[in-house]
GROMACS .gro file of C-alpha atoms in nm:
model
  332
    1MET     CA    1   1.588   3.974  -5.306
    2THR     CA    2   1.288   4.200  -5.237
    3ASN     CA    3   1.287   4.469  -4.968
    4HIS     CA    4   0.974   4.537  -4.766
    5GLY     CA    5   0.876   4.814  -4.527
    6ASN     CA    6   1.175   5.026  -4.425
    7GLY     CA    7   1.420   4.789  -4.587
    8THR     CA    8   1.574   4.663  -4.260
    9GLU     CA    9   1.415   4.320  -4.285
   10PRO     CA   10   1.442   4.204  -4.646
   11ASP     CA   11   1.292   3.879  -4.765
   12VAL     CA   12   1.562   3.647  -4.898
   13ARG     CA   13   1.542   3.318  -5.080
   14ALA     CA   14   1.679   3.020  -4.893
   15TRP     CA   15   1.694   2.641  -4.923
   16ARG     CA   16   1.485   2.528  -4.626
   17VAL     CA   17   1.418   2.195  -4.458
   18SER     CA   18   1.058   2.195  -4.335
   19ALA     CA   19   1.069   1.858  -4.154
   20ALA     CA   20   1.324   1.584  -4.095
   21GLY     CA   21   1.349   1.354  -4.396
   22THR     CA   22   1.177   1.590  -4.642
   23PRO     CA   23   1.377   1.727  -4.937
   24PRO     CA   24   1.483   2.092  -4.902
   25SER     CA   25   1.310   2.353  -5.118
   26ILE     CA   26   1.345   2.724  -5.193
   27SER     CA   27   1.140   2.950  -4.966
   28ASP     CA   28   1.126   3.319  -4.880
   29VAL     CA   29   1.261   3.399  -4.533
   30THR     CA   30   1.239   3.726  -4.342
   31LEU     CA   31   1.589   3.823  -4.235
   32ARG     CA   32   1.618   3.985  -3.895
   33ALA     CA   33   1.862   4.264  -3.815
   34PRO     CA   34   2.192   4.154  -3.658
   35GLY     CA   35   2.190   4.149  -3.279
   36PRO     CA   36   2.478   4.203  -3.035
   37GLY     CA   37   2.795   4.035  -3.161
   38GLN     CA   38   2.640   3.951  -3.498
   39ILE     CA   39   2.686   4.052  -3.861
   40ARG     CA   40   2.465   4.037  -4.168
   41VAL     CA   41   2.635   3.898  -4.477
   42ARG     CA   42   2.539   3.918  -4.842
   43ILE     CA   43   2.632   3.565  -4.940
   44ALA     CA   44   2.831   3.515  -5.259
   45ALA     CA   45   2.890   3.140  -5.229
   46CYS     CA   46   2.806   2.850  -4.997
   47GLY     CA   47   3.006   2.530  -4.962
   48LEU     CA   48   2.812   2.205  -4.937
   49ASN     CA   49   2.913   1.936  -4.690
   50PHE     CA   50   2.818   1.579  -4.608
   51ALA     CA   51   2.671   1.720  -4.287
   52ASP     CA   52   2.405   1.896  -4.496
   53LEU     CA   53   2.278   1.555  -4.606
   54LEU     CA   54   2.267   1.436  -4.247
   55MET     CA   55   2.079   1.751  -4.146
   56VAL     CA   56   1.813   1.681  -4.408
   57LYS     CA   57   1.761   1.340  -4.247
   58GLY     CA   58   1.777   1.489  -3.898
   59THR     CA   59   2.069   1.271  -3.791
   60TYR     CA   60   2.350   1.528  -3.766
   61GLN     CA   61   2.466   1.602  -3.409
   62GLU     CA   62   2.382   1.974  -3.443
   63THR     CA   63   2.067   1.967  -3.656
   64PRO     CA   64   1.846   2.269  -3.577
   65GLU     CA   65   1.475   2.231  -3.515
   66PRO     CA   66   1.288   2.250  -3.848
   67PRO     CA   67   1.220   2.462  -4.034
   68PHE     CA   68   1.578   2.576  -4.092
   69THR     CA   69   1.809   2.685  -4.373
   70LEU     CA   70   2.085   2.451  -4.490
   71GLY     CA   71   2.445   2.559  -4.551
   72LEU     CA   72   2.723   2.532  -4.292
   73GLU     CA   73   2.983   2.764  -4.446
   74VAL     CA   74   2.971   3.073  -4.666
   75ALA     CA   75   3.175   3.354  -4.815
   76GLY     CA   76   3.038   3.700  -4.876
   77THR     CA   77   3.040   4.067  -4.780
   78VAL     CA   78   2.936   4.224  -4.451
   79THR     CA   79   2.630   4.446  -4.505
   80ALA     CA   80   2.549   4.535  -4.143
   81THR     CA   81   2.697   4.491  -3.797
   82GLY     CA   82   2.525   4.459  -3.464
   83PRO     CA   83   2.631   4.613  -3.132
   84ASP     CA   84   2.965   4.504  -2.985
   85VAL     CA   85   3.121   4.416  -3.324
   86ASP     CA   86   3.442   4.614  -3.356
   87HIS     CA   87   3.672   4.384  -3.555
   88LEU     CA   88   3.461   4.377  -3.874
   89ALA     CA   89   3.302   4.654  -4.080
   90VAL     CA   90   3.048   4.691  -4.356
   91GLY     CA   91   3.217   4.601  -4.684
   92ASP     CA   92   3.460   4.346  -4.539
   93ARG     CA   93   3.491   4.023  -4.735
   94VAL     CA   94   3.456   3.730  -4.495
   95ALA     CA   95   3.419   3.356  -4.467
   96VAL     CA   96   3.180   3.234  -4.199
   97TYR     CA   97   3.116   2.895  -4.043
   98GLY     CA   98   2.759   2.943  -3.922
   99GLY     CA   99   2.664   2.579  -3.877
  100HIS     CA  100   2.347   2.639  -4.081
  101GLY     CA  101   2.175   2.931  -4.254
  102GLY     CA  102   2.424   2.968  -4.537
  103LEU     CA  103   2.231   2.840  -4.837
  104ALA     CA  104   2.054   3.173  -4.880
  105GLU     CA  105   2.099   3.511  -5.044
  106GLU     CA  106   2.182   3.676  -4.710
  107GLY     CA  107   2.231   3.556  -4.354
  108VAL     CA  108   2.291   3.675  -3.999
  109PHE     CA  109   2.580   3.508  -3.816
  110ASP     CA  110   2.789   3.543  -3.501
  111ALA     CA  111   3.081   3.771  -3.582
  112ILE     CA  112   3.322   3.554  -3.382
  113ARG     CA  113   3.271   3.285  -3.647
  114ALA     CA  114   3.383   3.511  -3.934
  115VAL     CA  115   3.735   3.553  -4.071
  116ARG     CA  116   3.852   3.820  -4.315
  117LEU     CA  117   3.961   3.696  -4.655
  118PRO     CA  118   4.278   3.783  -4.843
  119ASP     CA  119   4.214   3.970  -5.167
  120SER     CA  120   4.358   3.677  -5.363
  121MET     CA  121   4.094   3.429  -5.238
  122THR     CA  122   3.777   3.406  -5.445
  123ALA     CA  123   3.436   3.363  -5.285
  124VAL     CA  124   3.405   3.016  -5.437
  125GLU     CA  125   3.739   2.907  -5.289
  126ALA     CA  126   3.660   3.064  -4.952
  127ALA     CA  127   3.313   2.908  -4.925
  128GLY     CA  128   3.464   2.560  -4.934
  129PHE     CA  129   3.777   2.638  -4.733
  130GLN     CA  130   3.703   2.651  -4.362
  131ILE     CA  131   3.551   2.311  -4.285
  132ALA     CA  132   3.757   2.101  -4.525
  133TYR     CA  133   4.095   2.257  -4.452
  134GLY     CA  134   4.014   2.333  -4.088
  135THR     CA  135   3.907   1.975  -4.016
  136SER     CA  136   4.222   1.827  -4.168
  137HIS     CA  137   4.462   2.075  -4.010
  138VAL     CA  138   4.318   2.048  -3.658
  139ALA     CA  139   4.304   1.668  -3.695
  140LEU     CA  140   4.657   1.620  -3.822
  141ASP     CA  141   4.831   1.896  -3.627
  142HIS     CA  142   4.640   1.942  -3.301
  143ARG     CA  143   4.500   1.591  -3.247
  144ALA     CA  144   4.739   1.344  -3.414
  145ARG     CA  145   5.057   1.554  -3.389
  146LEU     CA  146   5.168   1.431  -3.730
  147GLN     CA  147   5.547   1.450  -3.763
  148PRO     CA  148   5.772   1.494  -4.068
  149GLY     CA  149   5.875   1.155  -4.205
  150GLU     CA  150   5.572   0.969  -4.071
  151THR     CA  151   5.337   0.776  -4.300
  152LEU     CA  152   4.984   0.909  -4.329
  153LEU     CA  153   4.703   0.695  -4.474
  154VAL     CA  154   4.408   0.902  -4.598
  155LEU     CA  155   4.083   0.718  -4.665
  156GLY     CA  156   3.822   0.886  -4.884
  157ALA     CA  157   4.116   1.080  -5.021
  158ALA     CA  158   3.931   1.256  -5.303
  159GLY     CA  159   3.640   1.383  -5.094
  160GLY     CA  160   3.588   1.730  -4.953
  161VAL     CA  161   3.800   1.674  -4.640
  162GLY     CA  162   4.011   1.383  -4.766
  163LEU     CA  163   4.173   1.584  -5.043
  164THR     CA  164   4.276   1.856  -4.797
  165ALA     CA  165   4.422   1.590  -4.566
  166VAL     CA  166   4.644   1.473  -4.851
  167GLU     CA  167   4.756   1.828  -4.924
  168ILE     CA  168   4.813   1.928  -4.561
  169GLY     CA  169   4.979   1.598  -4.473
  170LYS     CA  170   5.227   1.648  -4.753
  171ARG     CA  171   5.276   2.010  -4.644
  172MET     CA  172   5.360   1.882  -4.294
  173GLY     CA  173   5.629   1.649  -4.430
  174ALA     CA  174   5.452   1.312  -4.421
  175THR     CA  175   5.462   1.033  -4.675
  176VAL     CA  176   5.101   1.017  -4.791
  177ILE     CA  177   4.910   0.705  -4.897
  178ALA     CA  178   4.580   0.806  -5.059
  179CYS     CA  179   4.290   0.564  -5.084
  180ALA     CA  180   3.991   0.648  -5.307
  181ARG     CA  181   3.758   0.484  -5.557
  182GLY     CA  182   3.848   0.488  -5.926
  183ALA     CA  183   4.116   0.639  -6.149
  184ASP     CA  184   3.970   0.991  -6.166
  185LYS     CA  185   3.956   1.031  -5.790
  186LEU     CA  186   4.302   0.884  -5.746
  187GLU     CA  187   4.435   1.130  -6.001
  188ALA     CA  188   4.293   1.418  -5.792
  189ALA     CA  189   4.472   1.276  -5.486
  190ARG     CA  190   4.795   1.241  -5.679
  191ALA     CA  191   4.770   1.604  -5.792
  192ALA     CA  192   4.723   1.707  -5.427
  193GLY     CA  193   5.056   1.546  -5.340
  194ALA     CA  194   4.993   1.179  -5.259
  195ASP     CA  195   5.301   0.959  -5.276
  196HIS     CA  196   5.113   0.627  -5.310
  197LEU     CA  197   4.765   0.552  -5.447
  198LEU     CA  198   4.525   0.272  -5.347
  199ASP     CA  199   4.198   0.198  -5.524
  200ALA     CA  200   3.937   0.119  -5.260
  201GLU     CA  201   3.740  -0.084  -5.514
  202THR     CA  202   4.017  -0.324  -5.612
  203ASP     CA  203   4.312  -0.304  -5.370
  204ASP     CA  204   4.347  -0.489  -5.041
  205ILE     CA  205   4.399  -0.187  -4.814
  206ARG     CA  206   4.548  -0.384  -4.526
  207GLU     CA  207   4.804  -0.572  -4.734
  208ALA     CA  208   4.892  -0.275  -4.957
  209VAL     CA  209   4.958  -0.043  -4.662
  210LYS     CA  210   5.157  -0.309  -4.476
  211ALA     CA  211   5.367  -0.360  -4.790
  212LEU     CA  212   5.451   0.011  -4.774
  213GLY     CA  213   5.567  -0.024  -4.414
  214GLY     CA  214   5.240   0.047  -4.233
  215ALA     CA  215   5.070   0.368  -4.122
  216ASP     CA  216   5.166   0.602  -3.838
  217VAL     CA  217   4.848   0.809  -3.875
  218VAL     CA  218   4.516   0.716  -4.038
  219TYR     CA  219   4.272   0.987  -4.145
  220ASP     CA  220   3.928   0.826  -4.179
  221PRO     CA  221   3.613   1.007  -4.294
  222VAL     CA  222   3.469   0.679  -4.428
  223GLY     CA  223   3.435   0.424  -4.147
  224GLY     CA  224   3.304   0.074  -4.213
  225ASP     CA  225   3.530  -0.196  -4.353
  226GLN     CA  226   3.797   0.056  -4.453
  227PHE     CA  227   3.849   0.152  -4.088
  228THR     CA  228   3.895  -0.214  -3.995
  229ALA     CA  229   4.146  -0.270  -4.275
  230ALA     CA  230   4.339   0.045  -4.184
  231LEU     CA  231   4.353  -0.050  -3.815
  232ARG     CA  232   4.515  -0.379  -3.909
  233ALA     CA  233   4.776  -0.196  -4.117
  234CYS     CA  234   4.884   0.037  -3.836
  235LYS     CA  235   5.232   0.053  -3.692
  236PRO     CA  236   5.282   0.038  -3.315
  237GLU     CA  237   5.174   0.365  -3.149
  238ALA     CA  238   4.976   0.469  -3.456
  239ARG     CA  239   4.697   0.725  -3.427
  240ILE     CA  240   4.364   0.677  -3.607
  241LEU     CA  241   4.154   0.989  -3.664
  242ALA     CA  242   3.780   0.919  -3.672
  243ILE     CA  243   3.652   1.207  -3.888
  244GLY     CA  244   3.318   1.074  -4.013
  245PHE     CA  245   3.128   0.778  -4.150
  246ALA     CA  246   3.051   0.841  -4.517
  247SER     CA  247   3.011   0.466  -4.569
  248GLY     CA  248   2.708   0.477  -4.342
  249GLU     CA  249   2.867   0.228  -4.104
  250VAL     CA  250   3.014   0.330  -3.769
  251PRO     CA  251   3.294   0.083  -3.693
  252GLN     CA  252   3.283  -0.116  -3.370
  253ILE     CA  253   3.635  -0.111  -3.229
  254LYS     CA  254   3.775  -0.411  -3.044
  255ALA     CA  255   3.979  -0.269  -2.758
  256ASN     CA  256   4.217  -0.564  -2.757
  257HIS     CA  257   4.331  -0.469  -3.108
  258LEU     CA  258   4.424  -0.124  -2.978
  259LEU     CA  259   4.605  -0.275  -2.681
  260VAL     CA  260   4.831  -0.510  -2.877
  261LYS     CA  261   4.988  -0.232  -3.086
  262ASN     CA  262   4.938   0.058  -2.843
  263VAL     CA  263   4.715   0.228  -3.102
  264SER     CA  264   4.512   0.542  -3.023
  265VAL     CA  265   4.177   0.629  -3.181
  266LEU     CA  266   4.113   1.004  -3.177
  267GLY     CA  267   3.776   1.158  -3.252
  268LEU     CA  268   3.763   1.491  -3.434
  269TYR     CA  269   3.458   1.714  -3.469
  270TRP     CA  270   3.597   2.046  -3.592
  271GLY     CA  271   3.284   2.249  -3.518
  272GLY     CA  272   3.281   2.127  -3.160
  273TYR     CA  273   3.590   2.332  -3.077
  274LEU     CA  274   3.391   2.650  -3.135
  275ALA     CA  275   3.186   2.567  -2.826
  276PHE     CA  276   3.460   2.474  -2.578
  277ARG     CA  277   3.798   2.585  -2.718
  278PRO     CA  278   3.750   2.826  -3.011
  279GLN     CA  279   4.114   2.940  -3.007
  280VAL     CA  280   4.211   2.604  -3.162
  281VAL     CA  281   3.997   2.686  -3.466
  282THR     CA  282   4.102   3.052  -3.478
  283ASP     CA  283   4.473   2.969  -3.468
  284SER     CA  284   4.433   2.693  -3.725
  285LEU     CA  285   4.246   2.915  -3.971
  286ALA     CA  286   4.508   3.189  -3.931
  287THR     CA  287   4.776   2.934  -4.023
  288LEU     CA  288   4.577   2.800  -4.318
  289ILE     CA  289   4.490   3.140  -4.464
  290GLY     CA  290   4.855   3.234  -4.431
  291TRP     CA  291   4.955   2.920  -4.622
  292TYR     CA  292   4.697   3.004  -4.889
  293ALA     CA  293   4.821   3.363  -4.922
  294ASP     CA  294   5.174   3.227  -4.964
  295GLY     CA  295   5.059   2.999  -5.247
  296LYS     CA  296   5.107   2.679  -5.047
  297LEU     CA  297   4.744   2.556  -5.060
  298HIS     CA  298   4.535   2.504  -5.371
  299PRO     CA  299   4.164   2.447  -5.298
  300HIS     CA  300   4.000   2.198  -5.532
  301VAL     CA  301   3.638   2.271  -5.625
  302SER     CA  302   3.499   2.011  -5.864
  303HIS     CA  303   3.152   2.163  -5.913
  304VAL     CA  304   3.015   2.518  -5.897
  305LEU     CA  305   2.637   2.533  -5.935
  306PRO     CA  306   2.390   2.821  -5.927
  307PHE     CA  307   2.163   2.876  -5.629
  308GLU     CA  308   1.861   2.724  -5.801
  309ARG     CA  309   2.047   2.393  -5.849
  310ALA     CA  310   2.166   2.341  -5.492
  311ASP     CA  311   1.964   2.018  -5.474
  312GLU     CA  312   2.176   1.881  -5.759
  313GLY     CA  313   2.487   1.968  -5.560
  314LEU     CA  314   2.360   1.773  -5.261
  315GLU     CA  315   2.293   1.477  -5.490
  316LEU     CA  316   2.655   1.492  -5.612
  317LEU     CA  317   2.767   1.449  -5.252
  318ARG     CA  318   2.515   1.174  -5.180
  319THR     CA  319   2.627   0.970  -5.483
  320ARG     CA  320   2.996   1.051  -5.426
  321GLN     CA  321   3.042   1.196  -5.771
  322ALA     CA  322   3.238   1.500  -5.654
  323THR     CA  323   3.609   1.540  -5.589
  324GLY     CA  324   3.707   1.812  -5.347
  325LYS     CA  325   3.426   2.062  -5.282
  326VAL     CA  326   3.086   2.135  -5.428
  327VAL     CA  327   3.004   2.508  -5.404
  328ILE     CA  328   2.678   2.692  -5.467
  329GLU     CA  329   2.715   3.039  -5.617
  330MET     CA  330   2.451   3.301  -5.540
  331PRO     CA  331   2.304   3.541  -5.795
  332SER     CA  332   2.498   3.867  -5.799
   0.00000   0.00000   0.00000
């Protein structure tokens, strides 16, 4: 990072998208001073998400107007505070869900989106914590009301959010069926607490889940044919959580299938709560960070790459080679 002028507006390097559909590249960006209710953060690590890939294409529901900086979630240290920020101070270690702007050496974010980190949590763990764990906890607890003793089917169970759904579902007392592709990914799901393993490449999801008694709750970040198979393996009054569509196919739901078994399909966009009911996210993160501090959660980061190789990290997500999270570490 190079300072210019009086040092209040340093140039920082950032991975920028110049136009929808064009690959991101490293550019220098002038960083403005934090305004009212904002903080400036020296970023130590940035977690990558499938949403970053959608933003590059311009298809994510909250894609900023280009040019913009990628990176939904970060961990780092507060270096400056704007007016009206009284709950954070310079030097505090924080995790921030900014929605974008995180794949850079520094960033300016709304302070309300920052949470203090326990000393035991590393920047790499924290950078991949909020979205993955927050999505699964709000989905399973707030939306689906998962109960102890129920059966939870997790599709895409070795991905960034899927693996946390396995871990949290088990923590909440469910019997967890994990579905993922290949032995390595299934082993990651087993290590996270899954009771039963299904290989999406070779197993008949519908028949295998029905043989295990059916599913009370389905956690689906995949969509496509797997959603259809899972719907047919649901118990009466089951709840299906539509988390995302990593398969590239948004399922078309036949309402009569929902009617016959009294099944509910529940959408979950974690970031959306920040706009209309932020307390849901705040309370959830407080619970999750407490669980982490008590040693009850174990974030899984499969790849840590340096800032200059962030494009390789995005490719790992695109080709589904990662288990858990891919995190980009900034130069110290």
